[in-house]
DNA sequence: CGGAAAATGGGGGATCCACCCCATGCCATT
DNA sequence: AATGGCATGGGGTGGATCCCCCATTTTCCG
């Protein structure tokens, strides 16, 4: 019979990812000597929550982007119904807000889908025994981004107009100030965000999810 | 000994997906009686293209959303350098423009990451032998025709790198062509999209939803 | 085969941008 | 009163861009 010490639930909207994770978990010797039994899978957040209430597993492998309910919601619900379950989140996105939300919600493990799996394999046993591990990648992200609240009013205004595709001259006319002043704000912006061109600035702002379409002049 | 009849390259920005796919491909009896040998993996588009030029494999498993170069771009480049390679695309998104682009570019197989893998496993052998299979899911999507401006291969390639925040010079180096050619593609792009600057181009691409802001570095 | 479209690359010029210098006010906190 | 941050501008330089002109080759399609 199976003498597996731990069981787990996998929640991800991609069947291929679930298959790969299940294979890794259940393979004896890779993570646990006897493997980890996968008792349920879920392709959306609501199913994930239902399965957690039903099985109350030792481990929940969770994707952040899922239909019906995202990573943070499922994490909170998992905590409500199964306090002993260790929740490990795998994410393909590294938006600052999401990462800090997950950590504040008390996630037990946080790994990037893009990075090498060996880190994931190595840390999982410790997490099952009560340790906590956040991938360096996310820690560095959190440290490198107290830059957003450092934006001044004018800089934020300018940034939003840049993201709307307006040129220096158009922004100057829109805000009723000189082109040189806009240039100054833009230069400060780029320094604070550590970029060297407008396209890079836009790409960066998009990646950080700092879009605010509801700003008026 | 391993007498594997086919070899393959896997391109996906998520290591876990690559591991799962590699496992499935190489497992004897699941897809091919002797399994399919995975000769290389790539985590971004440029690496994928380089590996294709190097190995010229029978099969390329390709993700659509990757850093440096997206699915369509890699597909086109794969065709350029290794015409006999069968290209099978796995996608988590089902944007109409993307799907039609892939089909027009001559993709050999198109499957959804979210759907069950059995369809993928069953159809792969036929694709390796010259058949073509587009998942029903995408065919139904194509019924509702969109109308996006017709972009050429190079233009689309250039557009994606512009959206990543790269300059003319960086794009030229990345694609191995002259700055002037990149400039020409960019000019054509802006004419077709009716904009007059890169920021406007990016803003437009945002509005049309032809960009994925939630991408990891 | 022939033509069209795409891709490649170059010259040149007007404009814009990135980034340095500088100064003047206006506020806050100290 | 003073220091510092923010916002406002100007001058100037070098580089990048935008957009014309032009040419060649490759590729695709009827």
CSV table of C-alpha atoms in Angstrom, one decimal, chain A residues 13-21 23 27 90-94 112-117 120-121 137-138 162-167 170 196-200 202-203 206-208 211, chain B residues 13-21 23 27 90-93 112-117 120-121 162-167 170 196-200 202-203 206 211 213-217:
chain,number,residue,atom,x,y,z
A,13,UNK,CA,-5.8,26.4,-14.7
A,14,UNK,CA,-3.4,24.7,-17.1
A,15,UNK,CA,-3.7,20.9,-17.3
A,16,UNK,CA,-0.1,20.6,-18.4
A,17,UNK,CA,1.2,22.4,-15.3
A,18,UNK,CA,-0.9,20.2,-13.1
A,19,UNK,CA,0.4,17.1,-14.8
A,20,UNK,CA,4.0,18.2,-14.4
A,21,UNK,CA,3.5,19.2,-10.7
A,23,UNK,CA,4.5,14.0,-11.5
A,27,UNK,CA,7.8,10.8,-7.7
A,90,UNK,CA,3.6,29.5,-7.9
A,91,UNK,CA,3.3,32.6,-10.0
A,92,UNK,CA,4.2,33.7,-13.4
A,93,UNK,CA,3.7,37.3,-12.6
A,94,UNK,CA,5.7,39.4,-10.2
A,112,UNK,CA,8.4,31.9,-9.6
A,113,UNK,CA,7.3,29.6,-12.4
A,114,UNK,CA,10.0,31.0,-14.6
A,115,UNK,CA,12.9,30.2,-12.3
A,116,UNK,CA,14.6,26.8,-12.0
A,117,UNK,CA,12.5,24.2,-10.2
A,120,UNK,CA,11.1,24.6,-5.4
A,121,UNK,CA,12.0,20.9,-5.0
A,137,UNK,CA,13.4,37.0,-6.7
A,138,UNK,CA,10.4,38.3,-4.9
A,162,UNK,CA,3.0,59.8,-21.0
A,163,UNK,CA,1.2,56.4,-20.7
A,164,UNK,CA,-1.6,57.9,-22.7
A,165,UNK,CA,0.9,58.4,-25.5
A,166,UNK,CA,1.2,62.2,-25.3
A,167,UNK,CA,4.5,64.0,-26.2
A,170,UNK,CA,1.2,68.0,-25.6
A,196,UNK,CA,16.6,55.7,-19.9
A,197,UNK,CA,13.8,56.2,-22.4
A,198,UNK,CA,10.1,56.8,-22.7
A,199,UNK,CA,9.4,53.3,-24.2
A,200,UNK,CA,11.3,51.8,-21.3
A,202,UNK,CA,6.0,52.8,-20.4
A,203,UNK,CA,7.1,49.1,-20.4
A,206,UNK,CA,2.9,48.6,-17.4
A,207,UNK,CA,4.8,45.8,-15.7
A,208,UNK,CA,4.4,47.3,-12.3
A,211,UNK,CA,-1.9,52.4,-14.5
B,13,UNK,CA,9.2,30.6,-20.0
B,14,UNK,CA,8.0,28.5,-17.1
B,15,UNK,CA,10.5,25.8,-16.0
B,16,UNK,CA,7.7,23.7,-14.5
B,17,UNK,CA,5.8,23.5,-17.8
B,18,UNK,CA,9.1,22.6,-19.6
B,19,UNK,CA,9.6,19.8,-17.0
B,20,UNK,CA,6.1,18.5,-17.4
B,21,UNK,CA,6.2,18.5,-21.2
B,23,UNK,CA,8.4,14.1,-19.0
B,27,UNK,CA,7.9,8.8,-21.6
B,90,UNK,CA,0.5,25.6,-26.7
B,91,UNK,CA,-1.3,28.7,-25.5
B,92,UNK,CA,-3.0,29.9,-22.3
B,93,UNK,CA,-4.6,32.8,-24.0
B,112,UNK,CA,-4.9,25.1,-25.3
B,113,UNK,CA,-3.0,24.8,-22.0
B,114,UNK,CA,-6.2,24.8,-20.1
B,115,UNK,CA,-7.9,21.9,-21.9
B,116,UNK,CA,-7.2,18.3,-21.2
B,117,UNK,CA,-3.8,17.0,-22.4
B,120,UNK,CA,-2.5,16.8,-27.2
B,121,UNK,CA,-1.1,13.4,-26.5
B,162,UNK,CA,9.1,48.0,-29.1
B,163,UNK,CA,6.5,47.1,-26.6
B,164,UNK,CA,9.2,45.6,-24.5
B,165,UNK,CA,10.8,49.0,-24.3
B,166,UNK,CA,13.7,48.3,-26.6
B,167,UNK,CA,15.3,51.0,-28.8
B,170,UNK,CA,18.7,47.1,-29.5
B,196,UNK,CA,3.2,59.3,-35.0
B,197,UNK,CA,5.4,58.2,-32.2
B,198,UNK,CA,6.5,55.3,-30.2
B,199,UNK,CA,4.6,56.3,-27.0
B,200,UNK,CA,1.5,56.6,-29.1
B,202,UNK,CA,2.5,51.6,-27.2
B,203,UNK,CA,-0.7,53.4,-26.0
B,206,UNK,CA,-2.4,48.8,-24.9
B,211,UNK,CA,0.1,43.4,-25.2
B,213,UNK,CA,1.3,43.5,-19.1
B,214,UNK,CA,1.5,40.7,-16.7
B,215,UNK,CA,4.7,39.3,-17.9
B,216,UNK,CA,7.7,38.5,-15.9
B,217,UNK,CA,11.0,40.2,-16.5
